[in-house]
Coordinates of C-alpha atoms in Angstrom, one line a residue:
M1 CA 122.9 127.3 92.4
D2 CA 123.8 127.7 96.1
F3 CA 123.1 125.1 98.8
T4 CA 120.3 127.2 100.3
T5 CA 118.4 127.3 97.0
L6 CA 119.0 123.6 96.3
T7 CA 117.8 122.6 99.8
I8 CA 114.7 124.7 99.5
K9 CA 113.9 123.0 96.2
V10 CA 114.4 119.6 97.9
L11 CA 112.1 120.7 100.8
K12 CA 109.5 121.8 98.3
M13 CA 109.6 118.4 96.7
L14 CA 109.4 116.5 100.0
S15 CA 106.6 118.7 101.2
L16 CA 104.3 117.1 98.6
A17 CA 104.1 114.2 101.2
G18 CA 102.1 116.3 103.6
G19 CA 103.3 119.9 104.0
Y20 CA 106.6 121.6 104.8
G21 CA 106.6 120.3 108.4
I22 CA 106.7 116.7 107.0
G23 CA 109.3 117.9 104.4
I24 CA 111.6 119.1 107.2
I25 CA 111.3 115.8 109.0
L26 CA 111.9 113.8 105.8
L27 CA 114.9 115.9 105.0
T28 CA 116.3 115.3 108.5
V29 CA 115.8 111.5 108.2
I30 CA 117.4 111.5 104.7
V31 CA 120.5 113.4 105.9
R32 CA 120.9 111.4 109.1
A33 CA 120.4 108.1 107.3
A34 CA 123.1 109.1 104.8
M35 CA 125.5 109.7 107.7
W36 CA 124.6 106.3 109.4
P37 CA 128.0 104.7 108.7
L38 CA 129.7 107.7 110.4
G39 CA 127.5 107.1 113.4
V40 CA 128.5 103.5 113.5
S41 CA 132.2 104.5 113.3
Q42 CA 131.7 107.1 116.1
Q43 CA 129.9 104.7 118.5
R44 CA 132.4 101.9 117.8
S45 CA 135.3 104.3 118.6
M46 CA 133.6 105.5 121.8
R47 CA 132.9 101.9 122.9
T48 CA 136.5 100.9 122.3
M49 CA 137.7 104.0 124.2
Q50 CA 135.6 103.0 127.2
L51 CA 136.8 99.4 127.2
L52 CA 140.5 100.5 127.0
Q53 CA 140.1 103.3 129.5
P54 CA 141.4 101.3 132.6
K55 CA 144.6 100.2 130.8
M56 CA 145.2 103.7 129.4
K57 CA 144.8 105.2 132.9
A58 CA 147.3 102.7 134.3
I59 CA 149.9 103.8 131.7
Q60 CA 149.2 107.4 132.5
E61 CA 149.7 106.7 136.3
R62 CA 152.8 104.7 135.8
Y63 CA 154.6 107.2 133.6
K64 CA 153.1 110.5 134.9
S65 CA 156.5 111.7 136.0
N66 CA 157.9 111.3 132.5
P67 CA 155.4 112.8 129.9
Q68 CA 157.7 112.0 127.0
V69 CA 157.8 108.3 127.8
M70 CA 154.1 108.3 128.6
Q71 CA 153.3 109.6 125.2
Q72 CA 155.5 107.0 123.6
K73 CA 153.8 104.2 125.6
M74 CA 150.4 105.5 124.7
M75 CA 151.2 105.5 121.0
E76 CA 152.4 102.0 121.3
F77 CA 149.3 101.0 123.1
Y78 CA 147.1 102.6 120.4
K79 CA 149.0 100.8 117.7
E80 CA 148.8 97.4 119.5
H81 CA 145.0 97.7 119.8
K82 CA 144.6 99.3 116.4
F83 CA 142.8 102.2 118.0
N84 CA 142.7 105.8 116.8
P85 CA 141.6 108.2 119.5
M86 CA 140.6 110.8 116.9
A87 CA 138.2 108.4 115.1
G88 CA 135.3 109.4 117.2
C89 CA 135.8 113.1 116.4
F90 CA 135.9 112.7 112.6
P91 CA 132.1 112.0 112.2
L92 CA 131.4 115.1 114.2
L93 CA 133.6 117.2 112.0
I94 CA 131.6 115.9 109.0
Q95 CA 128.2 116.5 110.6
M96 CA 128.8 120.1 111.8
P97 CA 129.0 121.7 108.4
I98 CA 125.8 119.8 107.3
F99 CA 124.0 121.0 110.4
I100 CA 125.1 124.6 109.9
L101 CA 124.0 124.5 106.2
L102 CA 120.6 123.1 107.1
Y103 CA 120.2 125.6 109.9
S104 CA 121.0 128.5 107.7
T105 CA 118.6 127.3 105.0
L106 CA 115.7 127.1 107.5
M107 CA 116.6 130.6 108.8
S108 CA 116.9 132.1 105.3
P109 CA 114.4 134.7 104.0
Q110 CA 113.8 132.4 100.9
F111 CA 112.4 129.6 103.1
I112 CA 110.4 132.1 105.3
Q113 CA 108.8 133.6 102.2
M114 CA 108.0 130.1 100.7
A115 CA 106.8 128.2 103.8
G116 CA 106.8 130.6 106.7
N117 CA 103.0 130.6 107.3
S118 CA 102.8 126.8 107.1
Q119 CA 101.2 124.9 110.0
F120 CA 102.3 121.5 111.4
L121 CA 100.6 119.6 114.2
F122 CA 100.4 122.1 117.1
I123 CA 102.8 124.6 115.4
N124 CA 100.9 127.6 114.0
R125 CA 103.7 129.0 111.8
L126 CA 107.1 127.4 110.9
D127 CA 108.7 130.9 110.8
A128 CA 107.5 131.9 114.2
T129 CA 110.0 132.5 117.0
M130 CA 109.3 132.4 120.7
K131 CA 108.6 136.1 120.8
T132 CA 108.0 137.8 117.4
T133 CA 106.7 140.9 115.8
A134 CA 105.8 139.3 112.5
G135 CA 104.1 141.3 109.9
V136 CA 102.2 140.2 106.7
S137 CA 104.4 139.9 103.7
N138 CA 103.6 141.5 100.3
D139 CA 100.7 143.6 101.6
G140 CA 102.4 146.9 100.6
I141 CA 103.0 148.0 104.3
F142 CA 106.0 147.1 106.4
G143 CA 105.2 146.1 110.0
V144 CA 108.3 147.4 111.8
S145 CA 109.8 148.3 115.2
R146 CA 112.1 151.3 115.7
Y147 CA 115.4 149.4 115.5
D148 CA 114.7 146.9 112.8
S149 CA 117.3 146.2 110.0
F150 CA 116.7 145.1 106.4
M151 CA 118.2 143.0 103.6
T152 CA 117.5 142.6 99.9
G153 CA 116.9 139.5 97.9
K154 CA 119.7 138.1 95.8
I155 CA 118.4 139.3 92.5
A156 CA 116.6 142.3 91.0
K157 CA 114.6 143.2 87.9
V158 CA 116.2 146.2 86.4
Y159 CA 114.7 148.6 83.8
L160 CA 117.1 150.5 81.5
K161 CA 116.5 153.5 79.3
N162 CA 115.8 152.8 75.6
E163 CA 115.3 149.1 76.5
K164 CA 111.8 147.6 76.0
E165 CA 112.4 144.5 78.2
P166 CA 113.8 144.6 81.7
L167 CA 117.0 142.8 82.8
L168 CA 115.9 139.8 84.8
N169 CA 117.9 138.1 87.6
V170 CA 120.4 140.8 88.1
K171 CA 122.6 139.8 90.9
I172 CA 122.8 142.0 94.0
E173 CA 126.2 142.2 95.8
K174 CA 126.1 141.6 99.5
P175 CA 122.3 141.5 100.0
N176 CA 122.5 141.8 103.8
K177 CA 124.2 145.2 103.4
A178 CA 122.8 146.6 100.2
V179 CA 119.8 148.4 101.5
E180 CA 119.8 151.2 104.1
V181 CA 117.1 153.3 105.7
Q182 CA 117.4 157.0 105.2
G183 CA 117.0 158.9 108.4
Q184 CA 115.3 157.4 111.5
L185 CA 112.9 154.5 111.2
V186 CA 109.6 155.6 112.9
P187 CA 106.8 153.0 113.0
G188 CA 103.6 154.5 111.5
E189 CA 105.5 156.9 109.2
P190 CA 106.8 156.2 105.7
A191 CA 110.2 154.6 105.5
D192 CA 112.7 155.7 102.9
F193 CA 115.1 153.0 101.6
K194 CA 118.1 153.5 99.4
I195 CA 120.4 151.2 97.5
S196 CA 123.7 152.1 95.8
L197 CA 123.8 151.5 92.1
D198 CA 127.1 149.7 92.7
S199 CA 125.2 147.0 94.6
L200 CA 123.9 145.7 91.2
N201 CA 126.2 143.4 89.2
L202 CA 126.0 145.3 85.9
K203 CA 128.5 146.9 83.5
F204 CA 129.3 150.6 84.1
S205 CA 127.5 151.5 80.9
Q206 CA 124.4 149.7 82.1
L207 CA 124.5 151.4 85.5
D208 CA 124.3 154.8 83.8
Q209 CA 121.1 153.7 82.0
I210 CA 119.1 152.4 85.0
E211 CA 115.7 154.0 85.5
K212 CA 114.2 151.8 88.2
A213 CA 114.4 148.3 89.7
E214 CA 112.1 145.9 91.4
I215 CA 113.7 144.4 94.5
A216 CA 112.5 142.3 97.4
V217 CA 113.3 143.7 100.8
T218 CA 113.1 141.7 104.0
D219 CA 112.9 142.9 107.6
I220 CA 115.5 140.8 109.3
Q221 CA 113.8 140.9 112.7
T222 CA 110.2 140.1 111.6
K223 CA 111.0 138.1 108.4
E224 CA 108.4 140.2 106.6
A225 CA 109.2 140.7 102.9
E226 CA 107.9 143.3 100.5
S227 CA 108.5 143.7 96.8
L228 CA 109.5 147.4 96.3
T229 CA 110.0 149.5 93.2
F230 CA 113.1 151.6 93.5
L231 CA 113.4 154.8 91.3
R232 CA 116.7 156.4 90.4
K233 CA 117.4 159.6 92.2
D234 CA 120.7 161.5 92.8
G235 CA 122.8 158.5 91.8
L236 CA 120.9 156.1 94.1
L237 CA 117.9 153.8 93.9
V238 CA 115.3 155.0 96.4
S239 CA 111.9 153.7 97.5
T240 CA 109.3 154.9 100.0
V241 CA 107.0 152.5 101.7
P242 CA 104.3 153.0 104.4
T243 CA 104.9 151.4 107.8
K244 CA 102.9 150.4 110.8
E245 CA 104.0 149.4 114.3
V246 CA 103.9 145.8 115.2
K247 CA 103.7 144.5 118.8
S248 CA 105.5 141.6 120.3
E249 CA 103.6 138.3 120.8
F250 CA 104.6 135.3 122.8
H251 CA 104.1 132.0 121.0
W252 CA 103.3 129.1 123.4
D253 CA 103.4 126.6 120.6
V254 CA 107.1 127.4 119.9
F255 CA 107.8 127.3 123.7
G256 CA 106.3 123.8 123.7
L257 CA 108.5 122.8 120.8
L258 CA 111.5 124.1 122.7
I259 CA 110.6 122.0 125.8
L260 CA 110.3 119.0 123.4
F261 CA 113.7 119.7 122.0
M262 CA 115.2 119.7 125.5
L263 CA 113.5 116.5 126.5
T264 CA 114.6 114.7 123.3
M265 CA 118.2 115.9 123.9
V266 CA 118.1 114.4 127.4
M267 CA 116.8 111.2 125.9
S268 CA 119.6 111.2 123.3
Q269 CA 122.3 111.7 125.9
K270 CA 120.9 109.0 128.2
A271 CA 120.9 106.6 125.2
M272 CA 124.6 107.4 124.7
M273 CA 125.3 106.9 128.4
S274 CA 123.6 103.5 128.4
M275 CA 126.0 102.4 125.8
N276 CA 128.8 102.7 128.4
K277 CA 127.0 101.3 131.4
N278 CA 129.1 98.1 131.4
A279 CA 132.4 99.9 131.0
N280 CA 134.8 100.5 133.9
Q281 CA 134.5 104.3 133.9
D282 CA 136.3 106.5 136.3
P283 CA 133.8 107.7 139.0
A284 CA 134.9 111.3 138.7
Q285 CA 134.6 111.2 134.9
A286 CA 131.2 109.5 135.2
A287 CA 130.0 112.3 137.6
M288 CA 131.3 115.0 135.3
Q289 CA 129.6 113.3 132.3
K290 CA 126.3 113.1 134.2
S291 CA 126.6 116.8 135.1
M292 CA 127.3 117.8 131.5
N293 CA 124.3 115.7 130.2
T294 CA 122.1 117.7 132.6
F295 CA 123.7 121.1 131.9
M296 CA 123.8 121.0 128.1
P297 CA 120.0 120.7 127.5
L298 CA 119.4 123.5 130.0
M299 CA 122.1 125.7 128.5
L300 CA 120.9 125.2 124.9
G301 CA 117.2 125.6 125.9
F302 CA 118.1 129.0 127.6
T303 CA 120.1 130.1 124.6
F304 CA 117.2 129.3 122.2
F305 CA 114.8 131.1 124.6
I306 CA 116.9 134.3 124.4
I307 CA 118.0 134.1 120.8
P308 CA 115.1 134.1 118.2
I309 CA 115.0 130.7 116.4
P310 CA 112.2 129.7 114.0
A311 CA 109.9 126.8 114.8
G312 CA 111.1 125.1 111.6
V313 CA 114.6 125.0 113.0
L314 CA 113.4 123.6 116.3
L315 CA 111.4 121.0 114.4
Y316 CA 114.6 119.9 112.6
L317 CA 116.5 119.7 115.9
V318 CA 113.7 117.6 117.6
S319 CA 113.6 115.3 114.6
S320 CA 117.4 114.9 114.6
N321 CA 117.4 114.1 118.4
I322 CA 114.7 111.4 118.0
F323 CA 116.7 109.9 115.1
Q324 CA 119.8 110.0 117.2
V325 CA 118.1 108.1 120.0
I326 CA 116.9 105.4 117.6
Q327 CA 120.3 105.3 115.9
T328 CA 122.2 104.9 119.2
I329 CA 120.0 102.0 120.4
V330 CA 120.2 100.1 117.1
I331 CA 123.9 100.6 116.7
N332 CA 124.5 99.7 120.3
K333 CA 122.6 96.4 119.9
Q334 CA 124.7 95.7 116.7
L335 CA 128.0 96.3 118.6
E336 CA 126.9 94.1 121.5
L337 CA 126.1 91.3 119.0
E338 CA 129.6 91.8 117.5
D339 CA 131.2 91.6 120.9
A340 CA 129.3 88.5 121.8
Q341 CA 130.3 86.8 118.5
K342 CA 134.0 87.7 119.2
E343 CA 133.7 86.2 122.7
N344 CA 132.2 83.1 121.4
K345 CA 134.9 82.8 118.8
V346 CA 137.6 83.2 121.4
S347 CA 135.9 80.6 123.7
D348 CA 135.7 78.1 120.8
I349 CA 139.4 78.7 120.1
D350 CA 140.3 78.1 123.8
L351 CA 138.1 75.0 123.8
N352 CA 139.8 73.6 120.7
N353 CA 143.2 74.3 122.2
A354 CA 142.3 72.5 125.4
K355 CA 141.1 69.5 123.4
Q356 CA 144.3 69.3 121.4
I357 CA 146.4 69.5 124.6
K358 CA 144.3 66.7 126.2
E359 CA 144.6 64.5 123.1
K360 CA 148.4 64.9 123.2
E361 CA 148.5 63.9 126.8

């Protein structure tokens, strides 16, 4: 079982709490909560970096004419303060694969077929992108545009000669490349699909016995899926299906979700900046950080406006940003409490030392 199938099963289970929108939010919370210790480690490392920044800059200025000595002094400085500058990057390296896997799951045809038409709050469909040409799945007619491309499902039901029962769950090799359109795709005219027999993971003797196969085909652009029957002809599996032209439609609910994503991202970055408000940060570095915090939400928002991204993925990103804000505030309070306890401990030690000195006198 691959990660996409497993994640979809988990989403299906979580959706029992109130639909697939709630399932996505709960999955986001579960994943981010599991990575909470990494978040603590990352923020502690960033906080230490900010506190040590003035001394690090002084070392760099003093030995800037001798890079080799400067590197040696910096390593000694890190060792003295028990600080690893790469510690803050490690949590990000762990989080990125998880984000990519969740993202690919919510973009997968399996999820679209299972929960694509689900509603949540003001979102009409979780599979809707900003501007879509979505058709109706499993109605026997493909809603297409001229330059659409297609992919198959991962398995097929195959019928062999002299076999009463079909072979179930026959694996299809490279589903995103297995199916092709013969000739030019013209909306409103029947479309002819072909699949090579070699795309089916069967023995050579079985390939020679194939009569037909039932395979799900998905329009990659519209996410519409149809279950087609392919007949054997001239060494290929072929199927003809009627088509109709679909027109583009702008979805304001997805646009509103995109704006919400940008706002929550700004909130998340402001929460991270507030963590360093008491640190002696270089003015030029602070100005650059502020510019980046403004530029990044705009850049990602523009990217998601141009590149089609389903509402379900945006919902995951918004939920993740909100969790990040809460996590940053809570961990920041925890770190401030730890620093206060350390300062009190140091003050108590200094006070005890002063008392001992006075008693000796």
